[in-house]
JSON list of N, CA and C in Angstrom, two decimals:
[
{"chain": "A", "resi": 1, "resn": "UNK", "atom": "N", "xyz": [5.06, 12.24, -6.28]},
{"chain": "A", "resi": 1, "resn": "UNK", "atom": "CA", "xyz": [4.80, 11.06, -7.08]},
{"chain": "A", "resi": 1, "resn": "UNK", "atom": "C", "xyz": [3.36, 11.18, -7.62]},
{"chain": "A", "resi": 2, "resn": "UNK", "atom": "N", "xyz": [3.59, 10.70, -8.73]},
{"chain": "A", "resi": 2, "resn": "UNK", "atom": "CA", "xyz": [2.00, 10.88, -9.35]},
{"chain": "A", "resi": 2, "resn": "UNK", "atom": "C", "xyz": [1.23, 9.62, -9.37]},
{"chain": "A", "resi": 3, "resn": "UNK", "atom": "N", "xyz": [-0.37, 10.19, -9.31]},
{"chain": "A", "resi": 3, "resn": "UNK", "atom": "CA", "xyz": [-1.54, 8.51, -9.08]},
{"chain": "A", "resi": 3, "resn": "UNK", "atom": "C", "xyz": [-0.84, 7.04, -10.41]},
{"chain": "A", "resi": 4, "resn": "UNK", "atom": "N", "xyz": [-0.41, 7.47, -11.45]},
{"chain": "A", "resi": 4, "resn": "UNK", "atom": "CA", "xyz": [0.30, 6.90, -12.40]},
{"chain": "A", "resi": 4, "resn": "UNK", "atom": "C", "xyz": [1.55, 6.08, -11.88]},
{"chain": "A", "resi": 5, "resn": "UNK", "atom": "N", "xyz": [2.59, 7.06, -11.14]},
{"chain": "A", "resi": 5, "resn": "UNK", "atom": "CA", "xyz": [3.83, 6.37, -10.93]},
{"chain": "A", "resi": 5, "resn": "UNK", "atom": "C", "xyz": [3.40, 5.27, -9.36]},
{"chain": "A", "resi": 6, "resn": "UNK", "atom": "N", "xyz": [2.50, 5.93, -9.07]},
{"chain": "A", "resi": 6, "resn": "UNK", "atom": "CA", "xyz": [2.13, 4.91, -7.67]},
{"chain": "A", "resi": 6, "resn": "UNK", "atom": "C", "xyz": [1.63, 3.79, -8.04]},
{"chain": "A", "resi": 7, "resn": "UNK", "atom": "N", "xyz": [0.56, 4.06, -8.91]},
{"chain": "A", "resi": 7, "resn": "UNK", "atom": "CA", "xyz": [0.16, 2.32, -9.39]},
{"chain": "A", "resi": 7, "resn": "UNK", "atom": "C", "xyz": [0.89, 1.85, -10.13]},
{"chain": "A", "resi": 8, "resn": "UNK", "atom": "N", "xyz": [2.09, 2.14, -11.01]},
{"chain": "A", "resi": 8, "resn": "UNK", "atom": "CA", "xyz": [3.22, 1.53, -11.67]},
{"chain": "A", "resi": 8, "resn": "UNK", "atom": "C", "xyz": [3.56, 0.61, -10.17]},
{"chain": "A", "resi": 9, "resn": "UNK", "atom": "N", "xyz": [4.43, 1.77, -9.31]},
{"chain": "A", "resi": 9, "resn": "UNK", "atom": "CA", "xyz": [4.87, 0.67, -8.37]},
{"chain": "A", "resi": 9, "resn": "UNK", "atom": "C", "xyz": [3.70, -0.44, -7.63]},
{"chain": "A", "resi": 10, "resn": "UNK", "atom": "N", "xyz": [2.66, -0.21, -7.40]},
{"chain": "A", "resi": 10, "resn": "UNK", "atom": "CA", "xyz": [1.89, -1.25, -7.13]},
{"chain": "A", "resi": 10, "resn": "UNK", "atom": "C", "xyz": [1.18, -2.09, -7.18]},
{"chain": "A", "resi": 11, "resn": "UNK", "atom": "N", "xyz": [1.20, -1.93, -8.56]},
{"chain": "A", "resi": 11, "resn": "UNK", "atom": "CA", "xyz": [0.43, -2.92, -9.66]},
{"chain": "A", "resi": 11, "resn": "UNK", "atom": "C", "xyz": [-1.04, -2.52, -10.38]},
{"chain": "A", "resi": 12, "resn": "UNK", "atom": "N", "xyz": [-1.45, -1.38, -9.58]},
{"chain": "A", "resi": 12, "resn": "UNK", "atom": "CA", "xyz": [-2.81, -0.66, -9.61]},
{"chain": "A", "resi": 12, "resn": "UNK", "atom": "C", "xyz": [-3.05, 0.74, -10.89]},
{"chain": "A", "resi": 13, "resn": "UNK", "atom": "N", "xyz": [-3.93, 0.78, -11.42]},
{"chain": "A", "resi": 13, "resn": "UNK", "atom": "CA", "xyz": [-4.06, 2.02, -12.14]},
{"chain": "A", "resi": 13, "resn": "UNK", "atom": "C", "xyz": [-4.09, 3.44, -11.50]},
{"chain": "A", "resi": 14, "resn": "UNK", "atom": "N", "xyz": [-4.14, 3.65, -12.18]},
{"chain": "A", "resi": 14, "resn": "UNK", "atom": "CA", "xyz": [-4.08, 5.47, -11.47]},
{"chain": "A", "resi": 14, "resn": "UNK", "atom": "C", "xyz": [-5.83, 5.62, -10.80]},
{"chain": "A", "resi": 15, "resn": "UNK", "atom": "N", "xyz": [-6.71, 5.19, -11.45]},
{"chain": "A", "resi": 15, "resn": "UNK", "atom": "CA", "xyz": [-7.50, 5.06, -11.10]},
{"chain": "A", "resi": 15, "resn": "UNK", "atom": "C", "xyz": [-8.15, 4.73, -9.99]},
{"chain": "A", "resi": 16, "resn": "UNK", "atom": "N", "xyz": [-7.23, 3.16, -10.16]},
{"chain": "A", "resi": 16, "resn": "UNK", "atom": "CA", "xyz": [-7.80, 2.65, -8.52]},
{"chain": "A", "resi": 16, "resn": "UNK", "atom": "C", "xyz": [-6.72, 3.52, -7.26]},
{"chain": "A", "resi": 17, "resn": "UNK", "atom": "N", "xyz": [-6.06, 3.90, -7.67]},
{"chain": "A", "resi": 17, "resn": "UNK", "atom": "CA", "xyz": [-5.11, 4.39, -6.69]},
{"chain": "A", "resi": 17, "resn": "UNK", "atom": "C", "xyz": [-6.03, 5.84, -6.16]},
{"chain": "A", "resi": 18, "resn": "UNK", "atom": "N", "xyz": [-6.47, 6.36, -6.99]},
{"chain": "A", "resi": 18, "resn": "UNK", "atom": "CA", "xyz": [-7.42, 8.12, -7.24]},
{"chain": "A", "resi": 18, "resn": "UNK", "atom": "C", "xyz": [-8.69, 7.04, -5.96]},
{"chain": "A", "resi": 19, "resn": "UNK", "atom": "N", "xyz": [-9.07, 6.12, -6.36]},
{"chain": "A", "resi": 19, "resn": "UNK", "atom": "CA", "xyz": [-9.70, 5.26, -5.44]},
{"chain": "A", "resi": 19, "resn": "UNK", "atom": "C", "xyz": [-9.54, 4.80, -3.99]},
{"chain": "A", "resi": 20, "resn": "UNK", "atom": "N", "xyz": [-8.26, 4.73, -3.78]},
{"chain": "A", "resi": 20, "resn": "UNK", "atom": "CA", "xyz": [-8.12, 4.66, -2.57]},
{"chain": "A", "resi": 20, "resn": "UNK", "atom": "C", "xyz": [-7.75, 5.49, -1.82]},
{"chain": "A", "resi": 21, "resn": "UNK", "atom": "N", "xyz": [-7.18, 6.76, -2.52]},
{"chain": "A", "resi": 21, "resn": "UNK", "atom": "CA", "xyz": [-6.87, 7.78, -1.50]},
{"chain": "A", "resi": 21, "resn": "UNK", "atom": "C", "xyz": [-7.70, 8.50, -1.21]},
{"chain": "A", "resi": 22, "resn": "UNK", "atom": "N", "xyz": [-9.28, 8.38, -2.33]},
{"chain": "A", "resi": 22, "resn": "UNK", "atom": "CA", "xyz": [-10.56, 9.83, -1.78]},
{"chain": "A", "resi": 22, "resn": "UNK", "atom": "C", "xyz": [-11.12, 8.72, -0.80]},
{"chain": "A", "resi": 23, "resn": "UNK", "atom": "N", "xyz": [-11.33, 7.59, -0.23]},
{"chain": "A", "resi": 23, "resn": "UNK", "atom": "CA", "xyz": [-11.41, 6.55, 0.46]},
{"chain": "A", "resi": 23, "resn": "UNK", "atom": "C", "xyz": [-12.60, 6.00, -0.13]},
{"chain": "A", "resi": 24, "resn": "UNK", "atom": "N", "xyz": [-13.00, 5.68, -1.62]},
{"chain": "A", "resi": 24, "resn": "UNK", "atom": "CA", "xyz": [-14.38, 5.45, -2.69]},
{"chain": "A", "resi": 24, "resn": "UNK", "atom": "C", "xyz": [-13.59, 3.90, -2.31]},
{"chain": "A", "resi": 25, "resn": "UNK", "atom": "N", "xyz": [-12.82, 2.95, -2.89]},
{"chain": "A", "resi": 25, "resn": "UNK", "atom": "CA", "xyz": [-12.84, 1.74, -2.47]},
{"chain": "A", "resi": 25, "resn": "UNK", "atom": "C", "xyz": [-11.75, 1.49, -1.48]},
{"chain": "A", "resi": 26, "resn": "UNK", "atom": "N", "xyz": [-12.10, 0.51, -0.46]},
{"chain": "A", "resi": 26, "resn": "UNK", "atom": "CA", "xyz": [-11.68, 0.18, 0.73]},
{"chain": "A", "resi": 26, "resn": "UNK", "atom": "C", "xyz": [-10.03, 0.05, 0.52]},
{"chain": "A", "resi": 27, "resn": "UNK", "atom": "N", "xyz": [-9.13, -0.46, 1.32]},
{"chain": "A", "resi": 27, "resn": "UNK", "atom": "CA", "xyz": [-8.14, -0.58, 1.55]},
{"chain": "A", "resi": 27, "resn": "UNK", "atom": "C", "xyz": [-8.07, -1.90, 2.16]},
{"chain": "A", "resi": 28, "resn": "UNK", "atom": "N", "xyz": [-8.58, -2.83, 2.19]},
{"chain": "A", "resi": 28, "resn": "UNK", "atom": "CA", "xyz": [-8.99, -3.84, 3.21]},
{"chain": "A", "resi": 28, "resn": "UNK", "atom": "C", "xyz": [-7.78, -5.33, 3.28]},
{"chain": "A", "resi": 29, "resn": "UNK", "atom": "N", "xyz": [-7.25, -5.66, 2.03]},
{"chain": "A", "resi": 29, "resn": "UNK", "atom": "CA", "xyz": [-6.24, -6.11, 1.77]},
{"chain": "A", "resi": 29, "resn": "UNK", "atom": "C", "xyz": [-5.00, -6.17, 2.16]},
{"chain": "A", "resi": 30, "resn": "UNK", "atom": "N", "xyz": [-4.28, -6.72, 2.68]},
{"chain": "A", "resi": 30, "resn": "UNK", "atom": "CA", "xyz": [-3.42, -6.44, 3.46]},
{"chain": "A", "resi": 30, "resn": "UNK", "atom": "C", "xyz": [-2.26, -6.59, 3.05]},
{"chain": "A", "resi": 31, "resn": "UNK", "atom": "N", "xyz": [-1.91, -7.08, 1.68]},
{"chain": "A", "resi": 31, "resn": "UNK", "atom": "CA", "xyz": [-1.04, -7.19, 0.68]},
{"chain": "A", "resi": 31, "resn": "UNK", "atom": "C", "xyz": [-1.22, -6.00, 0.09]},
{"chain": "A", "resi": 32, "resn": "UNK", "atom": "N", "xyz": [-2.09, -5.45, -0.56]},
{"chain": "A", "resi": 32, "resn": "UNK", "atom": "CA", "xyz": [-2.49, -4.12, -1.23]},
{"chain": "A", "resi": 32, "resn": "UNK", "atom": "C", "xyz": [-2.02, -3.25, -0.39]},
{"chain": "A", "resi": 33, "resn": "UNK", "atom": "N", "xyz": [-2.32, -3.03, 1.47]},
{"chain": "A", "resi": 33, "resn": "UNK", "atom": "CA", "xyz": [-1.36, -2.16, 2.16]},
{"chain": "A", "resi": 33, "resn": "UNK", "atom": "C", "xyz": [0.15, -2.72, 2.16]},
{"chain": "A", "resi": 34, "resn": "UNK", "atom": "N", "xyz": [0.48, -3.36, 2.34]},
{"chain": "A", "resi": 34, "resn": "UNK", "atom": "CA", "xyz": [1.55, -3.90, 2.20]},
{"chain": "A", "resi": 34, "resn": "UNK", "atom": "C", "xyz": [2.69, -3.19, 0.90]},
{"chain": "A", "resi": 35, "resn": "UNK", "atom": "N", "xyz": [2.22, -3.38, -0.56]},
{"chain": "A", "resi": 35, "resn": "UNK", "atom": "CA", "xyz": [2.44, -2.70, -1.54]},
{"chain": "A", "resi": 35, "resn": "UNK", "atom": "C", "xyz": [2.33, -1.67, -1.54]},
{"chain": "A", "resi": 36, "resn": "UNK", "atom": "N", "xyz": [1.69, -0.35, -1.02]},
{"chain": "A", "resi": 36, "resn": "UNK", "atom": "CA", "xyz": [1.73, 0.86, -0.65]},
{"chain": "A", "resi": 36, "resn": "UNK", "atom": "C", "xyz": [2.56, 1.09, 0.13]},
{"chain": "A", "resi": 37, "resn": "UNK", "atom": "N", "xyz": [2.74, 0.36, 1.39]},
{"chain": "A", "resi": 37, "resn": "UNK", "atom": "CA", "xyz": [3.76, 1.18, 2.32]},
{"chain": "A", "resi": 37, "resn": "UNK", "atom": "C", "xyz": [5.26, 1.57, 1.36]},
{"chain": "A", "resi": 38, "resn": "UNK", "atom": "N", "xyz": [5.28, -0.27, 0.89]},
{"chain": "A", "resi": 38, "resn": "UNK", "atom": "CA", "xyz": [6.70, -0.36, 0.50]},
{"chain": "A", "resi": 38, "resn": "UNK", "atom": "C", "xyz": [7.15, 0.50, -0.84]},
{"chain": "A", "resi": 39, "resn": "UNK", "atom": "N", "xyz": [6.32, 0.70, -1.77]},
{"chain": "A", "resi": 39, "resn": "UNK", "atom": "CA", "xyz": [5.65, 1.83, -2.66]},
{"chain": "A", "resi": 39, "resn": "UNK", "atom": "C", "xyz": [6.31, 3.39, -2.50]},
{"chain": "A", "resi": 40, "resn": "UNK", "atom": "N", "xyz": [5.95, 3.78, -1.40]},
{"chain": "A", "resi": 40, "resn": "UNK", "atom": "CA", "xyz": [6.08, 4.82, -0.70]},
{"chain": "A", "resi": 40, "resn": "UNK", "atom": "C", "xyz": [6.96, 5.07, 0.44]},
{"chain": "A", "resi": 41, "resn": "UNK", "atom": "N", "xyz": [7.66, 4.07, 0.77]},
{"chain": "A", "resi": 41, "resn": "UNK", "atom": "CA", "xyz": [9.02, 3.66, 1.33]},
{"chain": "A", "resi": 41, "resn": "UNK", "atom": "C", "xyz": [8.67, 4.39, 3.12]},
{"chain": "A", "resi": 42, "resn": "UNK", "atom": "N", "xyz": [7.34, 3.47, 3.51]},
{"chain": "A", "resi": 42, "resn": "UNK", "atom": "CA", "xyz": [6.77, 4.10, 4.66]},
{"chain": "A", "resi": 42, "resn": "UNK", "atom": "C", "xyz": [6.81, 2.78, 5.68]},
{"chain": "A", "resi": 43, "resn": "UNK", "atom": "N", "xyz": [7.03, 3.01, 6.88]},
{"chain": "A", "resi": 43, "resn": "UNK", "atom": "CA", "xyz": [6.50, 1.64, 7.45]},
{"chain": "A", "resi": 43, "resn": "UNK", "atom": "C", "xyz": [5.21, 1.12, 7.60]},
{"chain": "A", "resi": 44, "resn": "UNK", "atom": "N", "xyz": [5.02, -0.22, 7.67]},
{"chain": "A", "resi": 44, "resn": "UNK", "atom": "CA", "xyz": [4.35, -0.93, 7.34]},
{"chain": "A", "resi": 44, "resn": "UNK", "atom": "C", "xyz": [3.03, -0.51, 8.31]},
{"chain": "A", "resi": 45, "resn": "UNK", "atom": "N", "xyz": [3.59, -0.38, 9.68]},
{"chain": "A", "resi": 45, "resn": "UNK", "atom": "CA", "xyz": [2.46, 0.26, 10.64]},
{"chain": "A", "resi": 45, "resn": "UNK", "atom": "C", "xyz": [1.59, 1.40, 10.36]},
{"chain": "A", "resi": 46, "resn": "UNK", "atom": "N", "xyz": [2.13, 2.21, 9.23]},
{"chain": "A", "resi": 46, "resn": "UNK", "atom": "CA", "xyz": [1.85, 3.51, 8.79]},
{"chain": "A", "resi": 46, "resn": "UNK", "atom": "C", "xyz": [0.44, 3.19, 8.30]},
{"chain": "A", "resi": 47, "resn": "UNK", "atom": "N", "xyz": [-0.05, 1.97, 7.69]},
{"chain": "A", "resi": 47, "resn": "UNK", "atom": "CA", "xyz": [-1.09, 1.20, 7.10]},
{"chain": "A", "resi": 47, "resn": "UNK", "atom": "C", "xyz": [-1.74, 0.35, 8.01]},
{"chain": "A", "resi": 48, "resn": "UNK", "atom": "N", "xyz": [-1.49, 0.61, 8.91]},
{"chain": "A", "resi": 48, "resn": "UNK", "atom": "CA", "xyz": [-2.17, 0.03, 9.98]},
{"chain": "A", "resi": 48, "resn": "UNK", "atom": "C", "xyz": [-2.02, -1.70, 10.22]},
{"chain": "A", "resi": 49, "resn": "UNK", "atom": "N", "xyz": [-0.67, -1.98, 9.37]},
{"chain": "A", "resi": 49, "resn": "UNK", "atom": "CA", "xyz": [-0.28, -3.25, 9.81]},
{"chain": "A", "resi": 49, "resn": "UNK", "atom": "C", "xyz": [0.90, -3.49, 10.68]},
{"chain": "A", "resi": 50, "resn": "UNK", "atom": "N", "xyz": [1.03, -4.42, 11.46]},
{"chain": "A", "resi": 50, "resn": "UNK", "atom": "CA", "xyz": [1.82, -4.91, 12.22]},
{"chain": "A", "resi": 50, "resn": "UNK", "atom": "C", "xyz": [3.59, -4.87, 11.76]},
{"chain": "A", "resi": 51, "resn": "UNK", "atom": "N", "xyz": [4.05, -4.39, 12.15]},
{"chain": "A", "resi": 51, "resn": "UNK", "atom": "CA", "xyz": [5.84, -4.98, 12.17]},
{"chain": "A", "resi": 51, "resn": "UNK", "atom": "C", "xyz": [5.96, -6.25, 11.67]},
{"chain": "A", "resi": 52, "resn": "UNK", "atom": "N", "xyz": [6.71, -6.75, 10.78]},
{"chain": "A", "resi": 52, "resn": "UNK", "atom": "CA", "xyz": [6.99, -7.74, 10.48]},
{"chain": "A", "resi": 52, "resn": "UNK", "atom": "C", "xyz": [7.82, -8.53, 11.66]},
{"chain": "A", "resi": 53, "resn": "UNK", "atom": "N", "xyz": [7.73, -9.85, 11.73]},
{"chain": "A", "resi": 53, "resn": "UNK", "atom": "CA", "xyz": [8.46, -10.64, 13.09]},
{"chain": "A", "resi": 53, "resn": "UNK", "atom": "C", "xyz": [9.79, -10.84, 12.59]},
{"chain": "A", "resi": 54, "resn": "UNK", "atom": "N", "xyz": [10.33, -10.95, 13.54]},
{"chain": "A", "resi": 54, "resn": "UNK", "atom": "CA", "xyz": [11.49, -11.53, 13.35]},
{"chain": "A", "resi": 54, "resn": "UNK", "atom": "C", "xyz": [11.90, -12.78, 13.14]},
{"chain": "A", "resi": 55, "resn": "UNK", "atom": "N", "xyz": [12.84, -13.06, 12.34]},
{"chain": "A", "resi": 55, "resn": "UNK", "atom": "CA", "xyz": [13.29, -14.39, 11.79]},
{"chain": "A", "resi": 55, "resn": "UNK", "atom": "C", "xyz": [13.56, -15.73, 12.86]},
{"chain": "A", "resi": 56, "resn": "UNK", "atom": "N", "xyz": [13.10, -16.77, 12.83]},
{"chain": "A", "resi": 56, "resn": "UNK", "atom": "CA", "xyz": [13.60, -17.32, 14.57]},
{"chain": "A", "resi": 56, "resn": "UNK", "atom": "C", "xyz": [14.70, -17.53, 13.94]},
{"chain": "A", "resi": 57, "resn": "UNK", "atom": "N", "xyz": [15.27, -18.03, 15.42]},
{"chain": "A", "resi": 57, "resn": "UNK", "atom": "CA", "xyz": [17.05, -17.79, 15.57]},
{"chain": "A", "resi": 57, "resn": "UNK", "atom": "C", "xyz": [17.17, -19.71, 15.39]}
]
């Protein structure tokens, strides 16, 4: 996948994306990881966030 088709799926330019992967701006957002995992069809932990909970019953 290219820095182009990644920020298509995540709303980001190629740019900022070229940005977050040499680690020049943070990742700190947790929606922004959020949009990457799912982006990249990775789990969510992979980004250093939590499992989503489960639905109560």
């Amino acid at each position: 996948m290219t820095l182009a088709q990644l920020g298509e799926k995540t709303g980001h330019s190629a740019a900022q994306v070229s940005r977050y992967e040499r680690g020049i701006a943070p990742m700190n957002d947790v929606d922004v990881r959020r949009r990457f995992a799912d982006a990249l069809e990775l789990p969510h932990e992979a980004f250093g966030l939590l499992a989503p909970m489960p639905a109560p019953r």
